Coordinates of C-alpha atoms and ligand atoms in Angstrom, one line a residue:
Chain C
X1 CA 0.0 0.0 0.0
X2 CA 2.8 2.3 1.0
X3 CA 4.4 1.8 -2.5
X4 CA 1.2 2.9 -4.3
X5 CA 0.9 5.9 -2.1
X6 CA 4.4 6.9 -3.1
X7 CA 3.6 6.4 -6.7
X8 CA 0.5 8.6 -6.3
X9 CA 2.6 11.3 -4.8
X10 CA 5.0 11.2 -7.6
X11 CA 2.2 11.3 -10.2
X12 CA 1.0 14.4 -8.4
X13 CA 4.5 16.0 -8.4
X14 CA 5.3 15.0 -12.0
X15 CA 2.3 17.0 -13.3
X16 CA 3.1 19.9 -11.0
X17 CA 6.3 20.4 -13.2
X18 CA 4.2 21.2 -16.2
X19 CA 2.9 24.7 -15.1
X20 CA 2.5 26.3 -18.5
X21 CA 0.4 23.4 -19.8
X22 CA -1.7 23.5 -16.7
X23 CA -2.4 27.2 -17.0
X24 CA -3.2 26.9 -20.7
X25 CA -5.7 24.1 -19.9
X26 CA -7.2 26.2 -17.2
X27 CA -7.8 29.1 -19.6
X28 CA -9.3 26.8 -22.3
X29 CA -11.6 25.1 -19.8
X30 CA -12.9 28.4 -18.5
X31 CA -13.6 29.8 -21.9
X32 CA -15.4 26.6 -22.9
X33 CA -17.4 26.9 -19.7
X34 CA -18.9 30.2 -21.0
X35 CA -19.4 28.8 -24.5
X36 CA -21.4 25.8 -23.1
X37 CA -23.3 28.1 -20.7
X38 CA -24.5 30.4 -23.5
X39 CA -25.4 27.5 -25.8
X40 CA -27.5 25.9 -23.1
X41 CA -29.1 29.2 -22.1
X42 CA -30.4 29.5 -25.7
X43 CA -32.4 26.4 -25.1
X44 CA -34.0 27.9 -22.0
X45 CA -35.4 30.8 -24.1
X46 CA -38.1 28.3 -25.0
X47 CA -38.5 26.1 -22.0
X48 CA -38.1 26.4 -18.2
X49 CA -36.9 22.8 -17.4
X50 CA -35.0 20.4 -19.6
X51 CA -34.3 16.9 -18.3
X52 CA -34.8 17.9 -14.7
X53 CA -32.4 20.9 -15.0
X54 CA -33.5 24.5 -14.8
X55 CA -31.4 27.3 -16.4
X56 CA -29.3 27.8 -13.2
X57 CA -28.6 24.0 -13.0
X58 CA -27.6 23.9 -16.6
X59 CA -25.2 26.8 -16.4
X60 CA -23.8 25.5 -13.1
X61 CA -23.4 22.1 -14.8
X62 CA -21.4 23.7 -17.6
X63 CA -18.8 25.3 -15.3
X64 CA -18.5 22.3 -12.9
X65 CA -18.0 19.8 -15.8
X66 CA -15.3 22.1 -17.3
X67 CA -13.5 22.2 -13.9
X68 CA -13.7 18.4 -13.5
X69 CA -13.0 17.7 -17.2
X70 CA -9.6 16.3 -16.1
X71 CA -11.3 13.4 -14.4
X72 CA -12.0 11.9 -17.8
X73 CA -8.3 11.9 -18.8
X74 CA -7.5 11.4 -22.4
X75 CA -8.8 8.3 -24.2
X76 CA -5.8 6.3 -23.0
X77 CA -3.0 6.2 -20.4
X78 CA 0.6 7.1 -20.9
X79 CA 1.1 3.4 -20.6
X80 CA -0.1 3.1 -24.2
X81 CA 2.9 5.0 -25.4
X82 CA 5.1 2.7 -23.3
X83 CA 3.5 -0.4 -24.8
X84 CA 3.9 0.9 -28.3
X85 CA 7.5 1.9 -27.9
X86 CA 8.4 -1.2 -25.9
X87 CA 9.3 0.9 -22.8
X88 CA 6.8 -1.2 -20.9
X89 CA 9.5 -3.8 -20.3
X90 CA 10.8 -1.5 -17.5
X91 CA 7.4 -1.6 -15.9
X92 CA 7.1 -5.4 -16.2
X93 CA 10.4 -6.6 -14.6
X94 CA 9.6 -4.9 -11.3
X95 CA 7.6 -6.7 -8.5
X96 CA 4.6 -4.4 -8.8
X97 CA 1.0 -4.8 -9.9
X98 CA 0.8 -3.0 -13.2
X99 CA -2.9 -2.0 -12.8
X100 CA -2.4 -0.7 -9.2
X101 CA 0.7 1.1 -10.3
X102 CA -1.0 3.0 -13.1
X103 CA -4.1 3.6 -11.0
X104 CA -2.0 5.3 -8.4
X105 CA -0.2 7.4 -10.9
X106 CA -3.4 8.4 -12.5
X107 CA -5.0 9.3 -9.2
X108 CA -2.0 11.4 -8.4
X109 CA -2.1 13.2 -11.8
X110 CA -5.9 13.8 -11.6
X111 CA -5.6 14.9 -7.9
X112 CA -3.2 17.6 -9.0
X113 CA -5.3 18.7 -11.9
X114 CA -8.5 18.8 -9.9
X115 CA -6.8 20.7 -7.0
X116 CA -5.6 23.3 -9.4
X117 CA -8.2 23.4 -12.0
X118 CA -11.4 22.0 -10.4
X119 CA -12.7 25.2 -8.9
X120 CA -11.4 27.9 -11.2
X121 CA -14.0 27.7 -14.1
X122 CA -16.7 27.6 -11.4
X123 CA -15.4 30.7 -9.6
X124 CA -14.9 32.7 -12.8
X125 CA -18.3 31.6 -14.0
X126 CA -19.9 32.8 -10.8
X127 CA -18.7 36.3 -11.4
X128 CA -21.0 36.5 -14.5
X129 CA -23.8 34.0 -13.7
X130 CA -25.9 33.0 -10.8
X131 CA -24.5 29.5 -10.1
X132 CA -26.0 27.2 -7.5
X133 CA -24.6 24.0 -5.9
X134 CA -25.8 22.2 -2.9
X135 CA -24.9 23.7 0.5
X136 CA -25.5 20.5 2.4
X137 CA -22.2 19.3 3.8
X138 CA -23.3 15.7 3.7
X139 CA -24.0 16.0 0.0
X140 CA -20.7 17.8 -0.6
X141 CA -19.0 14.8 1.1
X142 CA -21.1 12.5 -1.1
X143 CA -19.9 14.4 -4.1
X144 CA -16.3 13.9 -3.1
X145 CA -16.8 10.2 -2.8
X146 CA -18.8 10.1 -6.1
X147 CA -16.0 12.0 -7.9
X148 CA -13.4 9.6 -6.6
X149 CA -15.5 6.7 -7.9
X150 CA -15.9 8.6 -11.2
X151 CA -12.1 8.8 -11.5
X152 CA -11.7 5.1 -10.8
X153 CA -14.4 4.2 -13.4
X154 CA -12.7 6.5 -15.9
X155 CA -9.3 4.9 -15.1
X156 CA -10.8 1.4 -15.4
X157 CA -12.1 2.2 -18.8
X158 CA -8.9 3.8 -20.1
X159 CA -6.8 0.9 -18.7
X160 CA -8.9 -1.5 -20.8
X161 CA -8.6 0.7 -23.9
X162 CA -4.8 1.0 -23.3
X163 CA -4.3 -2.7 -23.0
X164 CA -5.6 -3.3 -26.5
X165 CA -2.3 -1.8 -27.6
X166 CA -0.7 -5.1 -26.8
X167 CA -2.6 -6.7 -29.6
X168 CA -3.3 -3.8 -32.0
X169 CA 0.2 -2.4 -31.5
X170 CA -1.2 1.1 -32.0
X171 CA -3.5 2.9 -29.7
X172 CA -4.5 6.0 -31.7
X173 CA -7.6 4.6 -33.3
X174 CA -9.1 3.1 -30.2
X175 CA -8.1 6.1 -28.2
X176 CA -9.8 8.5 -30.5
X177 CA -13.0 6.5 -30.5
X178 CA -12.9 6.1 -26.7
X179 CA -12.4 9.8 -26.3
X180 CA -15.3 10.8 -28.5
X181 CA -17.6 8.2 -26.9
X182 CA -16.6 9.2 -23.4
X183 CA -17.1 12.9 -24.1
X184 CA -20.5 12.3 -25.5
X185 CA -21.9 9.9 -23.0
X186 CA -20.3 11.2 -19.8
X187 CA -22.2 14.5 -20.0
X188 CA -19.2 16.5 -20.9
X189 CA -20.6 17.9 -24.1
X190 CA -24.3 18.1 -23.0
X191 CA -26.0 17.1 -19.8
X192 CA -27.4 13.7 -20.7
X193 CA -30.9 14.9 -19.6
X194 CA -30.9 16.9 -22.8
X195 CA -30.8 13.8 -24.9
X196 CA -33.9 12.2 -26.3
X197 CA -35.4 9.7 -23.9
X198 CA -34.0 6.6 -25.6
X199 CA -30.5 8.1 -25.8
X200 CA -30.6 9.2 -22.2
X201 CA -31.7 5.7 -21.2
X202 CA -28.7 4.3 -23.1
X203 CA -26.3 6.8 -21.6
X204 CA -27.5 5.9 -18.1
X205 CA -26.9 2.3 -18.8
X206 CA -23.3 2.8 -19.9
X207 CA -20.3 3.4 -17.6
X208 CA -19.6 6.9 -19.0
X209 CA -22.3 8.6 -17.0
X210 CA -20.7 7.3 -13.8
X211 CA -17.5 9.2 -14.7
X212 CA -18.8 12.7 -14.7
X213 CA -22.6 13.2 -15.1
X214 CA -23.5 11.3 -11.9
X215 CA -21.0 13.1 -9.6
X216 CA -22.0 16.5 -10.9
X217 CA -25.7 15.6 -10.4
X218 CA -24.8 14.9 -6.8
X219 CA -23.1 18.2 -6.4
X220 CA -26.3 19.9 -7.8
X221 CA -28.2 18.2 -5.1
X222 CA -30.3 16.1 -7.5
X223 CA -30.0 12.9 -5.5
X224 CA -30.7 12.3 -1.8
X225 CA -31.4 9.3 0.5
X226 CA -31.8 5.9 -1.1
X227 CA -31.6 7.5 -4.6
X228 CA -28.1 8.7 -3.7
X229 CA -27.0 5.3 -2.3
X230 CA -28.2 3.6 -5.5
X231 CA -26.2 6.1 -7.6
X232 CA -23.1 5.4 -5.6
X233 CA -23.8 1.7 -5.9
X234 CA -23.9 1.9 -9.7
X235 CA -20.6 3.7 -9.6
X236 CA -19.0 1.1 -7.4
X237 CA -20.4 -1.6 -9.7
X238 CA -18.8 -0.1 -12.8
X239 CA -15.5 0.5 -11.0
X240 CA -15.4 -3.1 -9.9
X241 CA -16.4 -4.5 -13.3
X242 CA -14.0 -2.4 -15.3
X243 CA -11.1 -3.0 -13.0
X244 CA -11.8 -6.8 -13.0
X245 CA -12.0 -6.7 -16.8
X246 CA -8.7 -4.9 -16.9
X247 CA -7.1 -7.7 -14.8
X248 CA -8.4 -10.4 -17.0
X249 CA -7.1 -8.7 -20.1
X250 CA -3.8 -8.0 -18.4
X251 CA -3.2 -11.6 -17.6
X252 CA -4.2 -12.6 -21.1
X253 CA -1.8 -10.0 -22.4
X254 CA 1.1 -11.2 -20.3
X255 CA 0.7 -14.7 -21.5
X256 CA 0.7 -13.7 -25.1
X257 CA 2.9 -10.7 -24.8
X258 CA 4.7 -9.1 -27.6
X259 CA 7.2 -6.5 -26.7
X260 CA 8.2 -4.0 -29.3
X261 CA 11.8 -3.2 -30.1
X262 CA 15.1 -4.8 -29.2
Chain D
X1 CA 29.3 -24.2 -8.6
X2 CA 25.6 -23.8 -8.8
X3 CA 23.7 -22.7 -11.9
X4 CA 21.8 -19.5 -11.4
X5 CA 20.6 -19.3 -15.0
X6 CA 19.7 -22.4 -17.0
X7 CA 18.2 -22.5 -20.5
X8 CA 17.3 -25.9 -21.8
X9 CA 16.5 -26.1 -25.5
X10 CA 14.8 -22.8 -25.5
X11 CA 13.2 -21.3 -28.6
X12 CA 11.1 -18.2 -29.2
X13 CA 9.2 -17.6 -32.4
X14 CA 7.5 -14.4 -33.4
X15 CA 4.6 -14.4 -35.8
X16 CA 4.9 -11.4 -38.1
X17 CA 2.7 -10.3 -41.0
X18 CA 4.6 -9.7 -44.2
X19 CA 3.2 -7.7 -47.1
X20 CA 2.8 -9.9 -50.1
X21 CA 1.4 -8.3 -53.2
X22 CA -0.9 -5.3 -52.9
X23 CA -3.4 -6.4 -50.4
X24 CA -2.4 -9.9 -49.3
X25 CA -0.5 -10.3 -46.2
X26 CA 1.2 -13.5 -45.2
X27 CA 1.9 -14.9 -41.8
X28 CA 5.6 -15.6 -41.2
X29 CA 7.3 -17.1 -38.3
X30 CA 10.6 -15.7 -37.2
X31 CA 12.7 -17.9 -35.0
X32 CA 14.3 -15.2 -32.8
X33 CA 15.8 -17.8 -30.5
X34 CA 16.3 -21.3 -31.8
X35 CA 17.1 -24.2 -29.5
X36 CA 19.5 -22.5 -27.1
X37 CA 20.9 -24.4 -24.1
X38 CA 23.0 -22.5 -21.7
X39 CA 24.1 -22.6 -18.1
X40 CA 25.5 -19.8 -16.1
X41 CA 27.0 -20.2 -12.6
X42 CA 26.9 -17.9 -9.6
X43 CA 29.4 -15.1 -9.9
X44 CA 30.1 -15.4 -13.6
X45 CA 30.4 -12.4 -15.8
X46 CA 29.3 -13.5 -19.2
X47 CA 29.4 -11.6 -22.5
X48 CA 26.5 -12.5 -24.7
X49 CA 27.2 -11.2 -28.2
X50 CA 26.0 -11.7 -31.7
X51 CA 25.2 -9.6 -34.8
X52 CA 22.0 -7.4 -35.0
X53 CA 18.9 -9.5 -34.7
X54 CA 20.7 -12.5 -33.4
X55 CA 18.3 -13.0 -30.5
X56 CA 20.1 -11.4 -27.6
X57 CA 17.4 -9.1 -26.3
X58 CA 14.8 -11.8 -26.8
X59 CA 16.8 -14.1 -24.6
X60 CA 17.1 -11.5 -21.9
X61 CA 13.4 -10.8 -22.0
X62 CA 12.7 -14.5 -21.5
X63 CA 15.2 -14.5 -18.6
X64 CA 13.2 -11.7 -16.9
X65 CA 9.9 -13.5 -17.4
X66 CA 8.5 -10.8 -19.7
X67 CA 8.4 -13.1 -22.7
X68 CA 7.3 -16.7 -22.7
X69 CA 9.5 -19.2 -24.6
X70 CA 7.7 -21.0 -27.4
X71 CA 9.4 -24.2 -26.2
X72 CA 12.0 -25.4 -23.8
X73 CA 12.5 -24.5 -20.2
X74 CA 14.1 -21.5 -18.5
X75 CA 15.1 -21.4 -14.9
X76 CA 16.5 -18.4 -13.1
X77 CA 17.6 -18.9 -9.5
X78 CA 15.5 -22.1 -9.7
X79 CA 12.3 -20.3 -10.7
X80 CA 10.3 -20.3 -13.9
X81 CA 10.6 -16.6 -14.8
X82 CA 7.2 -16.2 -16.4
X83 CA 5.2 -18.0 -13.7
X84 CA 7.1 -16.4 -10.9
X85 CA 7.8 -13.1 -12.5
X86 CA 7.0 -11.0 -9.5
X87 CA 9.0 -13.2 -7.1
X88 CA 11.9 -13.3 -9.5
X89 CA 11.9 -9.5 -10.0
X90 CA 13.4 -8.8 -6.6
X91 CA 16.3 -11.2 -7.3
X92 CA 17.3 -9.6 -10.6
X93 CA 18.4 -6.2 -11.8
X94 CA 17.9 -5.1 -15.4
X95 CA 19.2 -2.4 -17.6
X96 CA 18.1 -2.0 -21.2
X97 CA 20.5 0.5 -22.5
X98 CA 18.1 2.2 -24.9
X99 CA 15.4 2.5 -22.2
X100 CA 15.2 3.9 -18.7
X101 CA 13.3 2.9 -15.6
X102 CA 13.8 6.3 -14.1
X103 CA 11.0 8.9 -13.8
X104 CA 11.7 11.3 -16.6
X105 CA 10.2 14.5 -15.0
X106 CA 11.4 14.0 -11.5
X107 CA 14.9 14.4 -9.8
X108 CA 17.0 11.2 -10.0
X109 CA 16.9 10.8 -6.3
X110 CA 13.1 10.5 -6.4
X111 CA 13.3 7.4 -8.6
X112 CA 15.8 5.8 -6.2
X113 CA 13.6 6.6 -3.2
X114 CA 10.6 5.0 -4.9
X115 CA 12.6 1.8 -5.7
X116 CA 13.1 1.3 -1.9
X117 CA 9.3 0.9 -1.7
X118 CA 9.1 -1.1 -4.9
X119 CA 11.5 -3.7 -3.6
X120 CA 10.8 -3.2 0.1
X121 CA 14.4 -2.6 1.0
X122 CA 14.9 -1.8 4.7
X123 CA 15.7 1.9 5.0
X124 CA 19.2 1.6 6.4
X125 CA 20.1 -1.0 3.8
X126 CA 18.8 1.3 1.1
X127 CA 20.8 4.2 2.5
X128 CA 24.0 2.3 2.6
X129 CA 23.6 0.9 -0.9
X130 CA 22.7 4.3 -2.3
X131 CA 25.7 5.9 -0.7
X132 CA 28.0 3.3 -2.1
X133 CA 26.6 3.4 -5.6
X134 CA 26.4 7.2 -5.7
X135 CA 30.1 7.3 -4.8
X136 CA 31.2 4.6 -7.3
X137 CA 29.2 6.0 -10.2
X138 CA 29.8 9.6 -9.2
X139 CA 26.1 10.5 -9.3
X140 CA 26.3 13.2 -6.6
X141 CA 26.5 16.2 -9.0
X142 CA 23.2 15.5 -10.7
X143 CA 21.3 13.5 -8.0
X144 CA 18.8 16.3 -7.7
X145 CA 18.4 17.1 -11.4
X146 CA 15.3 15.9 -13.3
X147 CA 16.2 12.8 -15.4
X148 CA 15.2 14.5 -18.6
X149 CA 18.1 17.0 -18.1
X150 CA 20.8 14.3 -17.8
X151 CA 23.2 13.4 -20.5
X152 CA 23.0 9.8 -21.9
X153 CA 26.1 8.7 -19.8
X154 CA 24.7 10.2 -16.6
X155 CA 21.3 8.6 -17.2
X156 CA 22.9 5.3 -17.9
X157 CA 24.8 5.4 -14.6
X158 CA 21.6 6.4 -12.9
X159 CA 19.9 3.3 -14.4
X160 CA 22.8 1.1 -13.3
X161 CA 22.4 2.3 -9.7
X162 CA 18.6 1.8 -9.9
X163 CA 19.1 -1.8 -11.1
X164 CA 21.3 -2.6 -8.1
X165 CA 19.7 -0.9 -5.1
X166 CA 17.8 -4.0 -4.0
X167 CA 20.9 -6.2 -3.9
X168 CA 19.9 -8.5 -6.9
X169 CA 21.8 -11.7 -7.3
X170 CA 21.8 -11.4 -11.1
X171 CA 22.2 -8.4 -13.3
X172 CA 21.1 -8.4 -16.9
X173 CA 22.6 -5.7 -19.1
X174 CA 21.4 -5.2 -22.6
X175 CA 23.9 -2.8 -24.3
X176 CA 24.7 -0.8 -21.2
X177 CA 27.5 1.1 -22.9
X178 CA 25.6 2.1 -26.1
X179 CA 26.3 5.7 -27.0
X180 CA 28.8 6.3 -24.2
X181 CA 32.1 8.1 -24.7
X182 CA 35.4 6.4 -23.9
X183 CA 35.6 7.8 -20.4
X184 CA 32.1 6.9 -19.4
X185 CA 32.5 3.4 -20.9
X186 CA 35.6 2.9 -18.8
X187 CA 33.8 4.1 -15.7
X188 CA 30.9 1.8 -16.3
X189 CA 33.1 -1.2 -17.0
X190 CA 35.1 -0.6 -13.9
X191 CA 31.9 -0.4 -11.9
X192 CA 30.6 -3.6 -13.3
X193 CA 33.9 -5.5 -12.6
X194 CA 33.7 -4.2 -9.1
X195 CA 30.1 -5.2 -8.5
X196 CA 30.9 -8.7 -9.9
X197 CA 34.0 -9.1 -7.9
X198 CA 33.0 -7.6 -4.6
X199 CA 29.3 -8.4 -4.3
X200 CA 29.4 -11.7 -6.3
X201 CA 26.6 -10.5 -8.6
X202 CA 26.3 -12.7 -11.6
X203 CA 26.3 -10.5 -14.8
X204 CA 25.0 -11.3 -18.2
X205 CA 26.0 -8.5 -20.6
X206 CA 25.1 -8.0 -24.3
X207 CA 27.1 -5.5 -26.2
X208 CA 28.3 -4.6 -29.7
X209 CA 31.4 -3.1 -28.2
X210 CA 33.9 -5.9 -28.1
X211 CA 36.3 -4.1 -25.9
X212 CA 33.7 -4.3 -23.2
X213 CA 33.8 -8.0 -23.5
X214 CA 37.6 -8.2 -23.7
X215 CA 38.1 -6.1 -20.6
X216 CA 35.3 -7.6 -18.5
X217 CA 34.1 -11.0 -19.4
X218 CA 35.6 -14.3 -18.4
X219 CA 33.3 -16.1 -20.7
X220 CA 31.9 -15.3 -24.1
X221 CA 28.8 -16.7 -25.6
X222 CA 28.3 -15.9 -29.3
X223 CA 24.9 -16.4 -30.9
X224 CA 23.7 -15.9 -34.4
X225 CA 20.3 -16.5 -35.9
X226 CA 19.1 -17.7 -32.5
X227 CA 21.8 -20.4 -32.2
X228 CA 24.8 -20.5 -29.9
X229 CA 27.8 -20.7 -32.2
X230 CA 30.5 -20.4 -29.6
X231 CA 30.7 -20.6 -25.8
X232 CA 34.1 -20.3 -24.1
X233 CA 36.7 -17.9 -22.7
X234 CA 37.9 -14.9 -24.7
X235 CA 41.4 -16.5 -25.0
X236 CA 39.9 -19.8 -26.3
X237 CA 37.9 -18.0 -28.9
X238 CA 41.0 -16.1 -30.0
X239 CA 43.0 -19.3 -30.5
X240 CA 40.1 -21.0 -32.2
X241 CA 39.1 -18.3 -34.6
X242 CA 42.1 -16.0 -34.3
X243 CA 44.8 -18.4 -35.4
X244 CA 46.5 -15.8 -37.5
X245 CA 49.3 -13.4 -36.5
X246 CA 50.8 -10.5 -38.5
X247 CA 54.4 -9.6 -38.6
X248 CA 54.9 -5.9 -39.4
X249 CA 58.4 -5.1 -40.8
X250 CA 60.0 -1.7 -41.5
X251 CA 62.7 -2.2 -44.2
X252 CA 65.6 0.0 -44.8
X253 CA 64.2 0.9 -48.2
X254 CA 61.0 0.3 -50.1
X255 CA 61.0 -2.8 -52.3
X256 CA 58.9 -5.4 -53.9
X257 CA 56.7 -7.6 -51.7
X258 CA 58.7 -10.2 -49.8
X259 CA 58.2 -13.8 -50.5
X260 CA 58.0 -15.9 -47.4
X261 CA 56.8 -19.5 -47.3
X262 CA 53.7 -19.9 -45.1
X263 CA 53.1 -16.2 -44.9
X264 CA 51.3 -13.7 -47.2
X265 CA 52.0 -10.1 -47.6
X266 CA 48.7 -8.4 -47.0
X267 CA 49.7 -4.8 -47.2
X268 CA 52.6 -2.7 -48.4
X269 CA 53.1 0.9 -47.4
X270 CA 56.5 2.3 -48.6
X271 CA 59.1 0.5 -46.7
X272 CA 56.5 -1.1 -44.3
X273 CA 55.0 -4.5 -45.1
X274 CA 52.4 -6.6 -43.3
X275 CA 52.9 -10.4 -43.4
X276 CA 50.1 -12.6 -42.2
X277 CA 50.6 -16.2 -41.3
X278 CA 48.9 -19.0 -39.4
X279 CA 50.4 -20.1 -36.2
X280 CA 49.6 -23.6 -36.9
X281 CA 51.6 -23.6 -40.1
X282 CA 54.8 -21.6 -39.3
X283 CA 56.2 -19.9 -36.3
X284 CA 56.9 -16.2 -36.0
X285 CA 60.6 -17.0 -35.7
X286 CA 60.6 -18.8 -39.1
X287 CA 58.8 -15.9 -40.8
X288 CA 61.2 -13.3 -39.3
X289 CA 64.2 -15.4 -40.3
X290 CA 63.0 -15.6 -43.9
X291 CA 62.4 -11.8 -44.0
X292 CA 65.8 -11.0 -42.5
X293 CA 67.4 -13.3 -45.2
X294 CA 65.9 -11.2 -48.0
X295 CA 66.1 -7.6 -46.9
X296 CA 67.6 -5.3 -44.3
X297 CA 65.1 -4.8 -41.5
X298 CA 65.1 -1.7 -39.4
X299 CA 62.3 -2.6 -37.0
X300 CA 59.6 -5.2 -36.6
X301 CA 56.6 -6.1 -34.5
X302 CA 54.1 -8.9 -34.2
X303 CA 50.4 -8.1 -34.0
X304 CA 47.9 -10.3 -32.1
X305 CA 44.5 -10.6 -33.8
X306 CA 42.1 -8.2 -32.0
X307 CA 38.7 -9.3 -30.8
X308 CA 37.0 -7.3 -33.5
X309 CA 38.7 -9.4 -36.2
X310 CA 38.0 -12.6 -34.5
X311 CA 34.3 -11.8 -34.1
X312 CA 34.0 -10.6 -37.6
X313 CA 35.4 -14.0 -38.7
X314 CA 33.0 -15.9 -36.4
X315 CA 29.9 -13.9 -37.7
X316 CA 30.8 -14.3 -41.3
X317 CA 31.8 -18.0 -41.1
X318 CA 28.8 -18.9 -38.8
Ligands
ATP1 N1 8.2 -8.0 -31.1 C1 8.7 -8.7 -32.2 N2 7.9 -9.0 -33.2 C2 8.5 -9.7 -34.3 N3 9.7 -10.0 -34.4 C3 10.6 -9.7 -33.4 C4 10.1 -9.0 -32.2 N4 11.1 -8.8 -31.4 C5 12.2 -9.3 -32.0 N5 11.9 -9.9 -33.2 C6 12.8 -10.5 -34.1 O1 13.6 -11.5 -33.4 C7 14.9 -11.5 -33.9 C8 15.8 -11.2 -32.7 O2 15.6 -9.9 -32.1 P1 16.4 -9.4 -30.9 O3 15.9 -8.1 -30.5 O4 16.5 -10.5 -29.8 O5 17.9 -9.3 -31.5 P2 19.2 -8.7 -30.8 O6 20.2 -9.8 -30.8 O7 18.9 -8.1 -29.5 O8 19.7 -7.6 -31.8 P3 20.4 -6.2 -31.6 O9 21.8 -6.5 -31.5 O10 20.1 -5.5 -32.9 O11 19.8 -5.6 -30.5 C9 15.0 -10.4 -34.9 O12 15.0 -11.0 -36.2 C10 13.8 -9.5 -34.7 O13 13.3 -9.0 -35.9
MG2 MG1 19.0 -6.1 -28.8

């Protein structure tokens, strides 16, 4: 356990060395927060409530998702580059669990990004708009837990996508598809309540909602009591399923492993 | 002596797709390692050499448990490397010269500290090892620099330290001197000799720099196309494949090529001539006597075959 804590800390510190990139990301995220807010507001010219969100909810959702965008990561892990180049050998000859190792690194990386970037779009957005999140401390705590689960689900998914590199020997294709699908179904582009009913039902049945949409719904105070517990349960289920799938694929990969390069 | 590394009739095939015609692709099997048997005892320092694509890196990957042999058995410290990869990992140290296990963005010392947790090395043991290796490899000046700022030679020394911090019994080195200058090479060699001698670490080293092998290795295993084509001491290999000697004479004045029975003039440069002969056919004394009988000699010397020549001959004849 100590080892993975150390890995997490280093993941955090590694990303703190990229200050310029972090600031650029921050700027972009905030600008897009405004863009999304104005687009959604146009919809509210016609209607008062869409998919359970009023205008304030929708604008708040825009800025919160921009801040927590980093939870989704890119469509793959850095591990994919290492598999493609063959550098993964140096990960494999050490007595560590590859999945736990990369989960720890990813948590460290995302923790850094969230700490630095999470609140900024929200704070800047609140200068212009009337934003509203829950003020119930219990729900804020539930949000923290739900966000953590969201990160694990997102990692579990990206780990699976990344492992396909062992067979396909190239991750760009799968990674691009994974990114687009994740953006669309996680609520990153539009709250999934804005989808037609059948599409929303599909989105709620997929793991992507558990990565971002559900945690943000918790923060907006949309779930309480047993409803909230059920939501957290769904997230735990996806986390467990995806991580278990990753382990199965990893053990298959290490039996049939092809390492690139001499 | 006990064997720490044993390969028994080990082969490794890769399936690759080759383009054939415009659309068709064909499955091809490449035998990277083909029926190799090898035994390495505790404390040996073995040079594992062969031309590009001979199967050296593939062998090392099988010895770490990263690649599974297609057939045959591998045992390292008595363990099946693939099944017991994690257990084996703490007994071996590995350096792949073209790769690094150090954290690119973080100070060198950070990677070393993390390795203590990776291998669960007791804190005082770690500190003592670190101090010793930092001294021997002269890492102090850049211990706190991010790895991406290190020169190749500095990074390689960092990787060597990283591979040894957990007191492994075996060290695999795949081209540890690749791209290093003469001074760094010498320092790395000296370090390896010391680690082998003082700590009894068994070392298996692949390299294309044959002076590495000549300076360091008691034993040389030569492979080509996945086969072992020679296994013996450096001296043995020289006598076997390097039977030739060359007498270099400086004559008082330039003249036609000398005619010496059993020897052949291979080069003439003004008054200087090179005569090559086989030790099994004539002695150096006979060659020199014949030369002195024909011309006035100002100076002469005898050249031993160097390892480069020997190995070139092995590769081209194998
Ligand atoms: N992942 C792979 N897929 C297909 N073929 C491979 C793979 N890895 C190695 N090979 C083939 O196996 C053979 C041996 O490769 P290997 O890397 O072991 O050679 P090497 O002796 O280390 O060579 P070098 O001195 O160039 O490093 C080569 O023919 C190579 O093309
Ligand atoms: Mg190689």
